[in-house]
């Protein structure tokens, strides 16, 4: 594992940071924004551990110039943000809301003026509630509405956004949003959620086509992937891990990269699956993947709704979120993806980061050395994968700002910048300065 200023990463390697609309923007009822499934979900008692929501969060909607200035100071090559569909189409269809278009138009121009390449995610989970009322991702029509929304954004930003990620983590939406219900829209359909995966994948393919038709430059993905490890060598655990790997990883990567579902899955999918797979398997300019940690799996007790239980892989230090710190898992994942999908396009790490809760000390310094260690080791893991022949072109740290962490509310802090949610004061952490130094050193050594 290489550490040091530039970690031995290749010339032209992109360093970035990531955020998402519902997690940082706030202003959820402003300028014509319609309600999303996360506005509904967070209003339901018990859904979010601290009872919070993204109603205000970082107030990025009003403070975006300050946040762009932070990105400029950080010196990133790229910035990944997401567009709130309910700001663009308040009910998920129909004419675009001009105030919503204007917000992202200004943000993108400010990023370009700062020399930062915008990476736009079209769907980072904030589905317009009106579409959920009509079936949401269980309904095939939502994939068509998504393509219409993609065309609107492609027409507006296609010539200025450098990278497009249509759908963020379709596996998390499927399994956690519709399968077991811990995330919006909070449905616990178990295997009944499989049509959601198909419609998200179909929406991805249709959106790629719409973005390309609008002149988009580089289109890819942002799928959460993890090495899946059986928690014992028992046949039951190995079988359970193989099933979870198929559902968490292959259910989404196989159709996009191979044009087919894993064995036994296609028959469970709705509609003209073979025809849809031709749409889903649009050629991509990059494969974006989000990595946090390997996933441990054991067989579930007899009679459980699904035959696997997931649990943290033991034997690693953990973040404040309890997630294993396993940089070698990132190297393993990148090598495995390249072996499983020999035609995979260049890879971008569209998310990687960690939750550590320290705030400003008496001197106003946020000493988050564990985050520095985490980022250092994971950049080294990327360099190790590159040294083993994997074509990784960039790394986007999750996240620029502390922000609303979904069902965990404000209890987890992933930011390079600390946010005081009472005053909304931003305080760059030591990891912010460290990352800025890494980026400068890399440019210096590879200019
Ligand atoms: C995800 C989402 C992010 C999360 C981050 C930490 O990967 O779940 O893309 O929105 O906030 O990953 O959980």
Short mmCIF file of C-alpha atoms and ligand atoms in Angstrom, two decimals:
data_model
loop_
_atom_site.label_atom_id
_atom_site.label_comp_id
_atom_site.label_asym_id
_atom_site.label_seq_id
_atom_site.Cartn_x
_atom_site.Cartn_y
_atom_site.Cartn_z
CA UNK A 1 0.00 0.00 0.00
CA UNK A 2 1.48 3.30 -1.09
CA UNK A 3 1.03 6.43 0.96
CA UNK A 4 2.63 9.81 0.59
CA UNK A 5 1.68 12.99 -1.26
CA UNK A 6 0.30 11.58 -4.45
CA UNK A 7 0.07 7.87 -3.59
CA UNK A 8 1.66 7.00 -6.92
CA UNK A 9 -1.61 7.57 -8.75
CA UNK A 10 -1.36 8.07 -12.53
CA UNK A 11 -1.04 11.42 -14.32
CA UNK A 12 -4.43 13.03 -14.99
CA UNK A 13 -6.06 11.21 -12.07
CA UNK A 14 -9.14 13.18 -10.98
CA UNK A 15 -9.59 14.15 -7.33
CA UNK A 16 -13.08 15.19 -6.33
CA UNK A 17 -15.73 15.42 -3.66
CA UNK A 18 -19.37 14.29 -3.62
CA UNK A 19 -22.68 15.44 -2.18
CA UNK A 20 -26.40 14.88 -2.83
CA UNK A 21 -29.36 17.26 -3.13
CA UNK A 22 -31.62 16.06 -0.32
CA UNK A 23 -28.63 15.68 2.00
CA UNK A 24 -27.28 19.25 1.68
CA UNK A 25 -29.70 21.65 -0.03
CA UNK A 26 -32.54 22.29 2.44
CA UNK A 27 -35.12 24.77 1.08
CA UNK A 28 -37.45 21.84 0.47
CA UNK A 29 -40.52 24.04 -0.08
CA UNK A 30 -38.85 26.92 -1.86
CA UNK A 31 -39.03 28.17 -5.45
CA UNK A 32 -41.58 25.63 -6.61
CA UNK A 33 -39.85 22.46 -5.38
CA UNK A 34 -42.41 19.68 -5.01
CA UNK A 35 -42.41 17.11 -2.19
CA UNK A 36 -40.15 14.08 -2.50
CA UNK A 37 -40.45 10.65 -0.93
CA UNK A 38 -37.80 11.77 1.60
CA UNK A 39 -39.95 14.69 2.74
CA UNK A 40 -42.77 12.18 3.30
CA UNK A 41 -40.55 9.52 4.90
CA UNK A 42 -38.84 11.87 7.37
CA UNK A 43 -42.25 13.17 8.50
CA UNK A 44 -43.24 9.66 9.63
CA UNK A 45 -42.39 9.23 13.35
CA UNK A 46 -39.61 6.74 14.02
CA UNK A 47 -38.20 6.64 10.50
CA UNK A 48 -35.15 8.80 11.31
CA UNK A 49 -33.18 8.06 14.49
CA UNK A 50 -33.04 11.68 15.65
CA UNK A 51 -36.36 12.76 14.13
CA UNK A 52 -34.58 15.14 11.75
CA UNK A 53 -35.00 15.79 8.03
CA UNK A 54 -33.39 17.57 5.09
CA UNK A 55 -35.74 20.53 5.45
CA UNK A 56 -32.76 22.82 6.24
CA UNK A 57 -29.64 20.60 6.69
CA UNK A 58 -26.65 22.57 5.24
CA UNK A 59 -28.86 25.19 3.53
CA UNK A 60 -26.73 24.71 0.41
CA UNK A 61 -29.60 26.05 -1.67
CA UNK A 62 -28.79 29.52 -0.33
CA UNK A 63 -25.12 29.05 0.62
CA UNK A 64 -23.91 27.40 -2.59
CA UNK A 65 -21.49 30.29 -3.43
CA UNK A 66 -19.69 29.67 -0.12
CA UNK A 67 -19.58 25.94 -0.84
CA UNK A 68 -18.18 26.50 -4.32
CA UNK A 69 -15.52 28.70 -2.72
CA UNK A 70 -14.68 25.82 -0.38
CA UNK A 71 -14.33 23.49 -3.41
CA UNK A 72 -12.04 26.03 -5.08
CA UNK A 73 -9.94 26.22 -1.89
CA UNK A 74 -9.87 22.40 -1.73
CA UNK A 75 -8.49 22.45 -5.28
CA UNK A 76 -10.58 19.53 -6.58
CA UNK A 77 -10.64 18.62 -10.25
CA UNK A 78 -14.30 17.62 -10.06
CA UNK A 79 -17.40 17.96 -7.90
CA UNK A 80 -20.21 15.41 -7.82
CA UNK A 81 -23.60 16.80 -6.84
CA UNK A 82 -27.12 15.61 -7.50
CA UNK A 83 -30.06 17.37 -9.08
CA UNK A 84 -33.32 17.32 -7.11
CA UNK A 85 -35.91 15.97 -9.55
CA UNK A 86 -38.74 17.66 -7.53
CA UNK A 87 -37.08 21.06 -8.14
CA UNK A 88 -37.18 20.44 -11.89
CA UNK A 89 -40.55 18.71 -12.20
CA UNK A 90 -42.49 19.19 -8.92
CA UNK A 91 -44.81 16.25 -9.69
CA UNK A 92 -42.28 14.22 -11.65
CA UNK A 93 -43.68 15.05 -15.07
CA UNK A 94 -44.74 18.00 -17.17
CA UNK A 95 -43.06 21.34 -17.81
CA UNK A 96 -39.84 22.21 -16.01
CA UNK A 97 -39.84 24.63 -13.06
CA UNK A 98 -37.67 27.56 -14.19
CA UNK A 99 -36.43 28.39 -10.68
CA UNK A 100 -35.13 24.84 -10.37
CA UNK A 101 -33.38 24.98 -13.73
CA UNK A 102 -31.86 28.34 -12.80
CA UNK A 103 -30.39 27.00 -9.54
CA UNK A 104 -28.41 24.23 -11.26
CA UNK A 105 -27.55 26.46 -14.20
CA UNK A 106 -25.89 28.95 -11.81
CA UNK A 107 -24.20 26.21 -9.79
CA UNK A 108 -22.65 24.58 -12.87
CA UNK A 109 -21.43 27.91 -14.27
CA UNK A 110 -19.85 28.78 -10.91
CA UNK A 111 -18.09 25.41 -10.83
CA UNK A 112 -16.75 25.89 -14.35
CA UNK A 113 -15.61 29.40 -13.49
CA UNK A 114 -13.71 27.87 -10.54
CA UNK A 115 -12.05 25.35 -12.87
CA UNK A 116 -14.01 22.44 -11.41
CA UNK A 117 -15.56 19.77 -13.67
CA UNK A 118 -19.22 19.17 -12.67
CA UNK A 119 -20.39 15.58 -12.22
CA UNK A 120 -24.20 15.48 -12.04
CA UNK A 121 -26.26 12.66 -10.54
CA UNK A 122 -29.83 12.78 -11.82
CA UNK A 123 -31.37 10.58 -9.12
CA UNK A 124 -29.95 10.48 -5.62
CA UNK A 125 -33.13 9.08 -4.08
CA UNK A 126 -35.41 12.15 -3.89
CA UNK A 127 -38.22 10.81 -6.09
CA UNK A 128 -41.14 13.23 -6.56
CA UNK A 129 -43.84 12.02 -4.17
CA UNK A 130 -46.49 12.24 -6.90
CA UNK A 131 -44.67 9.50 -8.81
CA UNK A 132 -44.47 7.32 -5.70
CA UNK A 133 -48.22 7.82 -5.30
CA UNK A 134 -48.52 6.26 -8.77
CA UNK A 135 -46.36 3.24 -7.89
CA UNK A 136 -42.89 4.76 -7.81
CA UNK A 137 -40.14 2.48 -9.10
CA UNK A 138 -42.53 -0.47 -8.90
CA UNK A 139 -44.25 1.13 -11.88
CA UNK A 140 -42.64 0.87 -15.33
CA UNK A 141 -43.92 4.34 -16.22
CA UNK A 142 -41.50 5.91 -13.73
CA UNK A 143 -38.61 4.82 -15.95
CA UNK A 144 -40.16 6.79 -18.83
CA UNK A 145 -40.76 9.85 -16.62
CA UNK A 146 -37.10 9.58 -15.56
CA UNK A 147 -35.98 9.64 -19.20
CA UNK A 148 -38.09 12.77 -19.82
CA UNK A 149 -36.45 14.44 -16.79
CA UNK A 150 -33.01 13.36 -18.07
CA UNK A 151 -33.75 14.98 -21.44
CA UNK A 152 -34.66 18.26 -19.73
CA UNK A 153 -31.39 18.30 -17.78
CA UNK A 154 -29.37 17.15 -20.78
CA UNK A 155 -30.76 20.02 -22.83
CA UNK A 156 -29.90 22.49 -20.07
CA UNK A 157 -26.47 21.23 -19.00
CA UNK A 158 -25.33 18.69 -21.60
CA UNK A 159 -22.62 20.98 -22.95
CA UNK A 160 -21.25 21.90 -19.50
CA UNK A 161 -21.51 18.87 -17.21
CA UNK A 162 -18.43 16.69 -17.64
CA UNK A 163 -19.79 13.44 -16.16
CA UNK A 164 -23.37 12.18 -15.69
CA UNK A 165 -24.47 9.51 -13.20
CA UNK A 166 -28.15 8.76 -13.92
CA UNK A 167 -29.00 6.68 -10.82
CA UNK A 168 -27.19 6.63 -7.48
CA UNK A 169 -26.99 3.17 -5.92
CA UNK A 170 -29.96 1.35 -7.49
CA UNK A 171 -29.14 -1.58 -5.18
CA UNK A 172 -29.67 0.53 -2.06
CA UNK A 173 -32.93 1.95 -3.47
CA UNK A 174 -34.15 -1.56 -4.29
CA UNK A 175 -33.09 -3.48 -1.18
CA UNK A 176 -33.38 -0.74 1.48
CA UNK A 177 -36.11 1.43 -0.02
CA UNK A 178 -38.48 -1.26 -1.26
CA UNK A 179 -37.09 -4.58 0.05
CA UNK A 180 -36.74 -4.05 3.79
CA UNK A 181 -37.94 -0.48 4.19
CA UNK A 182 -35.22 1.25 6.22
CA UNK A 183 -35.02 4.01 3.58
CA UNK A 184 -37.68 5.90 1.64
CA UNK A 185 -40.26 5.03 0.50
CA UNK A 186 -40.11 2.54 3.40
CA UNK A 187 -41.67 -0.51 1.76
CA UNK A 188 -40.81 -4.02 3.04
CA UNK A 189 -41.64 -6.12 -0.03
CA UNK A 190 -38.66 -8.47 0.30
CA UNK A 191 -38.23 -10.27 -3.03
CA UNK A 192 -41.32 -8.40 -4.24
CA UNK A 193 -38.93 -5.46 -4.70
CA UNK A 194 -37.18 -7.07 -7.68
CA UNK A 195 -39.26 -5.17 -10.29
CA UNK A 196 -37.84 -1.97 -8.75
CA UNK A 197 -34.35 -3.09 -9.80
CA UNK A 198 -35.56 -3.68 -13.35
CA UNK A 199 -37.31 -0.33 -13.64
CA UNK A 200 -34.30 1.53 -12.17
CA UNK A 201 -32.05 -0.22 -14.68
CA UNK A 202 -34.48 0.55 -17.50
CA UNK A 203 -34.59 4.17 -16.34
CA UNK A 204 -30.79 4.22 -16.36
CA UNK A 205 -30.66 2.96 -19.96
CA UNK A 206 -33.36 5.35 -21.18
CA UNK A 207 -31.63 8.25 -19.40
CA UNK A 208 -28.29 7.39 -21.02
CA UNK A 209 -29.98 7.53 -24.41
CA UNK A 210 -31.72 10.84 -23.57
CA UNK A 211 -28.50 12.40 -22.25
CA UNK A 212 -26.55 11.29 -25.31
CA UNK A 213 -29.26 12.71 -27.60
CA UNK A 214 -28.87 16.03 -25.76
CA UNK A 215 -25.13 16.06 -26.32
CA UNK A 216 -23.92 14.78 -22.94
CA UNK A 217 -20.17 14.17 -22.91
CA UNK A 218 -19.47 11.33 -20.48
CA UNK A 219 -22.21 9.11 -19.04
CA UNK A 220 -21.68 6.37 -16.47
CA UNK A 221 -23.01 5.01 -13.21
CA UNK A 222 -22.70 5.42 -9.42
CA UNK A 223 -23.47 1.98 -8.03
CA UNK A 224 -22.57 0.84 -4.52
CA UNK A 225 -20.42 -2.28 -4.71
CA UNK A 226 -18.84 -4.36 -1.96
CA UNK A 227 -16.80 -7.55 -1.75
CA UNK A 228 -19.18 -10.05 -0.13
CA UNK A 229 -17.61 -12.37 2.47
CA UNK A 230 -19.30 -15.38 4.12
CA UNK A 231 -18.96 -15.03 7.90
CA UNK A 232 -17.99 -18.69 8.18
CA UNK A 233 -16.89 -21.44 5.81
CA UNK A 234 -20.16 -23.30 6.30
CA UNK A 235 -22.04 -24.27 3.15
CA UNK A 236 -25.07 -22.33 4.42
CA UNK A 237 -23.08 -19.11 4.85
CA UNK A 238 -21.23 -19.53 1.55
CA UNK A 239 -24.56 -20.04 -0.24
CA UNK A 240 -26.10 -17.02 1.49
CA UNK A 241 -23.09 -14.86 0.56
CA UNK A 242 -23.31 -15.95 -3.07
CA UNK A 243 -27.01 -15.00 -3.18
CA UNK A 244 -26.31 -11.61 -1.58
CA UNK A 245 -23.46 -10.98 -4.05
CA UNK A 246 -25.89 -11.69 -6.89
CA UNK A 247 -28.47 -9.27 -5.48
CA UNK A 248 -26.15 -6.51 -4.24
CA UNK A 249 -23.53 -6.49 -6.97
CA UNK A 250 -24.38 -8.56 -10.03
CA UNK A 251 -28.09 -7.74 -10.29
CA UNK A 252 -27.05 -4.24 -11.38
CA UNK A 253 -23.62 -4.62 -12.96
CA UNK A 254 -24.40 -7.67 -15.13
CA UNK A 255 -27.28 -6.04 -17.09
CA UNK A 256 -25.34 -2.78 -17.55
CA UNK A 257 -22.00 -4.35 -18.46
CA UNK A 258 -22.97 -7.79 -19.87
CA UNK A 259 -26.52 -7.17 -21.11
CA UNK A 260 -27.97 -10.05 -19.07
CA UNK A 261 -29.21 -10.81 -15.57
CA UNK A 262 -27.50 -13.30 -13.25
CA UNK A 263 -28.87 -16.84 -13.59
CA UNK A 264 -32.41 -17.24 -12.38
CA UNK A 265 -33.20 -13.52 -12.08
CA UNK A 266 -34.58 -12.61 -15.53
CA UNK A 267 -37.69 -14.76 -15.02
CA UNK A 268 -38.56 -12.71 -11.93
CA UNK A 269 -38.48 -9.43 -13.85
CA UNK A 270 -41.55 -7.75 -15.39
CA UNK A 271 -42.25 -6.74 -18.98
CA UNK A 272 -40.26 -7.41 -22.19
CA UNK A 273 -37.04 -8.23 -20.32
CA UNK A 274 -34.94 -9.27 -23.33
CA UNK A 275 -35.86 -6.07 -25.18
CA UNK A 276 -35.33 -3.95 -22.06
CA UNK A 277 -31.85 -5.43 -21.57
CA UNK A 278 -30.84 -3.99 -24.94
CA UNK A 279 -31.80 -0.55 -23.59
CA UNK A 280 -30.17 -1.12 -20.20
CA UNK A 281 -26.83 -2.18 -21.69
CA UNK A 282 -26.04 1.19 -23.25
CA UNK A 283 -22.28 1.60 -23.77
CA UNK A 284 -20.82 3.77 -21.00
CA UNK A 285 -17.92 6.21 -20.89
CA UNK A 286 -17.04 5.34 -17.29
CA UNK A 287 -18.17 2.99 -14.55
CA UNK A 288 -18.73 4.90 -11.33
CA UNK A 289 -18.74 2.90 -8.14
CA UNK A 290 -19.25 3.78 -4.48
CA UNK A 291 -17.18 1.80 -1.96
CA UNK A 292 -17.32 1.91 1.81
CA UNK A 293 -16.47 -1.54 3.15
CA UNK A 294 -16.70 -5.29 2.47
CA UNK A 295 -20.00 -6.90 3.46
CA UNK A 296 -20.24 -9.92 5.74
CA UNK A 297 -23.10 -12.37 5.15
CA UNK A 298 -24.39 -15.40 7.02
CA UNK A 299 -27.36 -17.69 6.43
CA UNK A 300 -30.56 -16.38 8.03
CA UNK A 301 -32.45 -18.48 10.58
CA UNK A 302 -35.04 -20.91 9.23
CA UNK A 303 -38.28 -19.16 8.29
CA UNK A 304 -36.68 -15.73 7.79
CA UNK A 305 -38.25 -13.61 4.99
CA UNK A 306 -34.94 -13.59 3.08
CA UNK A 307 -32.28 -16.34 3.41
CA UNK A 308 -29.36 -14.09 4.34
CA UNK A 309 -28.33 -11.76 7.15
CA UNK A 310 -25.72 -9.06 6.57
CA UNK A 311 -23.26 -8.07 9.31
CA UNK A 312 -20.01 -6.14 9.66
CA UNK A 313 -16.96 -8.22 8.75
CA UNK A 314 -15.08 -8.74 12.05
CA UNK A 315 -11.39 -8.11 12.63
CA UNK A 316 -11.17 -4.55 11.31
CA UNK A 317 -11.16 -1.19 13.09
CA UNK A 318 -14.48 0.58 12.59
CA UNK A 319 -15.64 4.12 11.94
CA UNK A 320 -18.04 5.93 14.29
CA UNK A 321 -20.79 4.40 12.11
CA UNK A 322 -19.52 0.88 12.97
CA UNK A 323 -18.40 0.30 9.36
CA UNK A 324 -15.18 -1.72 8.93
CA UNK A 325 -12.12 0.25 7.78
CA UNK A 326 -10.87 -2.18 5.09
CA UNK A 327 -8.93 -0.46 2.32
CA UNK A 328 -7.78 -3.80 0.92
CA UNK A 329 -11.46 -4.47 0.22
CA UNK A 330 -11.40 -1.62 -2.30
CA UNK A 331 -8.39 -3.08 -4.08
CA UNK A 332 -10.06 -6.52 -4.09
CA UNK A 333 -13.30 -5.03 -5.42
CA UNK A 334 -11.59 -3.16 -8.25
CA UNK A 335 -9.59 -6.22 -9.31
CA UNK A 336 -12.68 -8.45 -9.07
CA UNK A 337 -14.81 -6.05 -11.13
CA UNK A 338 -12.16 -5.95 -13.84
CA UNK A 339 -11.91 -9.76 -13.89
CA UNK A 340 -15.70 -10.22 -13.84
CA UNK A 341 -16.26 -7.57 -16.53
CA UNK A 342 -13.23 -7.49 -18.86
CA UNK A 343 -14.93 -4.85 -21.04
CA UNK A 344 -15.61 -2.51 -18.10
CA UNK A 345 -14.93 1.12 -19.11
CA UNK A 346 -12.55 3.31 -17.08
CA UNK A 347 -13.58 3.36 -13.41
CA UNK A 348 -14.29 6.40 -11.22
CA UNK A 349 -14.69 5.99 -7.47
CA UNK A 350 -17.79 8.16 -7.21
CA UNK A 351 -18.01 7.81 -3.42
CA UNK A 352 -15.65 6.75 -0.63
CA UNK A 353 -15.48 8.20 2.86
CA UNK A 354 -16.08 7.70 6.54
CA UNK A 355 -18.07 8.92 9.50
CA UNK A 356 -16.17 10.40 12.43
CA UNK A 357 -18.02 12.78 14.71
CA UNK A 358 -15.36 15.14 16.09
CA UNK A 359 -16.16 18.84 15.97
CA UNK A 360 -14.20 22.07 16.51
CA UNK A 361 -11.98 22.17 19.63
CA UNK A 362 -11.46 25.25 21.81
CA UNK A 363 -9.26 26.71 19.08
CA UNK A 364 -11.83 26.01 16.37
CA UNK A 365 -9.75 23.17 14.93
CA UNK A 366 -11.47 19.92 13.87
CA UNK A 367 -8.76 17.31 14.34
CA UNK A 368 -10.13 14.35 12.38
CA UNK A 369 -6.95 12.32 12.06
CA UNK A 370 -8.95 9.05 11.67
CA UNK A 371 -10.50 10.47 8.48
CA UNK A 372 -7.05 11.41 7.18
CA UNK A 373 -5.87 7.87 7.87
CA UNK A 374 -8.96 6.44 6.17
CA UNK A 375 -8.60 8.56 3.04
CA UNK A 376 -4.83 7.98 2.91
CA UNK A 377 -5.23 4.19 3.09
CA UNK A 378 -8.06 4.10 0.54
CA UNK A 379 -6.19 6.26 -1.96
CA UNK A 380 -3.31 3.83 -1.46
CA UNK A 381 -5.72 0.97 -2.13
CA UNK A 382 -6.73 2.61 -5.41
CA UNK A 383 -3.05 2.98 -6.34
CA UNK A 384 -2.54 -0.72 -5.55
CA UNK A 385 -5.39 -1.62 -7.91
CA UNK A 386 -3.92 0.62 -10.62
CA UNK A 387 -0.56 -1.11 -10.13
CA UNK A 388 -2.39 -4.41 -10.73
CA UNK A 389 -3.72 -3.14 -14.06
CA UNK A 390 -7.11 -1.68 -13.10
CA UNK A 391 -7.95 1.49 -15.07
CA UNK A 392 -9.12 3.84 -12.29
CA UNK A 393 -9.32 7.47 -13.41
CA UNK A 394 -10.62 9.31 -10.36
CA UNK A 395 -11.67 9.40 -6.72
CA UNK A 396 -14.54 11.49 -5.28
CA UNK A 397 -14.54 11.73 -1.48
CA UNK A 398 -17.87 11.36 0.30
CA UNK A 399 -18.42 14.05 1.38
CA UNK A 400 -17.55 17.72 0.96
CA UNK A 401 -19.85 18.68 3.86
CA UNK A 402 -21.26 16.98 6.93
CA UNK A 403 -24.85 16.37 5.89
CA UNK A 404 -28.18 14.60 6.48
CA UNK A 405 -27.36 10.89 6.63
CA UNK A 406 -30.79 9.49 5.67
CA UNK A 407 -32.35 7.31 8.41
CA UNK A 408 -29.42 8.20 10.69
CA UNK A 409 -30.20 11.88 10.46
CA UNK A 410 -27.43 14.16 11.73
CA UNK A 411 -25.81 11.52 13.96
CA UNK A 412 -23.10 10.75 11.41
CA UNK A 413 -20.53 13.17 10.02
CA UNK A 414 -18.85 12.29 6.69
CA UNK A 415 -17.67 15.75 5.70
CA UNK A 416 -14.26 17.19 4.96
CA UNK A 417 -16.00 20.31 6.26
CA UNK A 418 -17.77 20.41 9.63
CA UNK A 419 -21.25 21.95 9.57
CA UNK A 420 -22.79 23.45 12.73
CA UNK A 421 -26.47 22.73 12.05
CA UNK A 422 -27.59 25.50 14.41
CA UNK A 423 -25.49 28.29 12.91
CA UNK A 424 -24.74 26.65 9.52
CA UNK A 425 -21.12 27.76 9.97
CA UNK A 426 -18.76 25.68 7.84
CA UNK A 427 -15.37 24.70 9.40
CA UNK A 428 -12.86 22.89 7.15
CA UNK A 429 -11.44 19.96 9.09
CA UNK A 430 -7.78 18.91 9.13
CA UNK A 431 -8.72 16.28 6.56
CA UNK A 432 -9.80 19.11 4.23
CA UNK A 433 -6.31 20.64 4.37
CA UNK A 434 -4.68 17.22 4.07
CA UNK A 435 -6.74 16.35 0.97
CA UNK A 436 -5.92 19.75 -0.56
CA UNK A 437 -2.22 19.02 -0.02
CA UNK A 438 -2.59 15.59 -1.67
CA UNK A 439 -4.24 17.17 -4.69
CA UNK A 440 -1.60 19.89 -4.99
CA UNK A 441 1.22 17.39 -4.58
CA UNK A 442 -0.29 15.15 -7.23
CA UNK A 443 -0.52 18.04 -9.66
CA UNK A 444 2.99 19.09 -8.79
CA UNK A 445 4.42 15.64 -9.36
CA UNK A 446 2.46 14.95 -12.53
CA UNK A 447 2.17 18.42 -14.09
C1 LIG B 1 -24.81 6.06 -0.02
C2 LIG B 1 -25.24 7.35 -0.49
C3 LIG B 1 -24.76 8.53 0.32
C4 LIG B 1 -24.52 8.24 1.79
C5 LIG B 1 -23.09 7.80 2.04
C6 LIG B 1 -22.88 7.43 3.51
O1 LIG B 1 -23.81 5.57 -0.54
O2 LIG B 1 -25.51 5.51 0.82
O3 LIG B 1 -24.81 7.54 -1.83
O4 LIG B 1 -25.85 9.39 0.15
O5 LIG B 1 -24.76 9.39 2.56
O6 LIG B 1 -22.81 6.67 1.30
O7 LIG B 1 -23.79 6.45 3.86
#
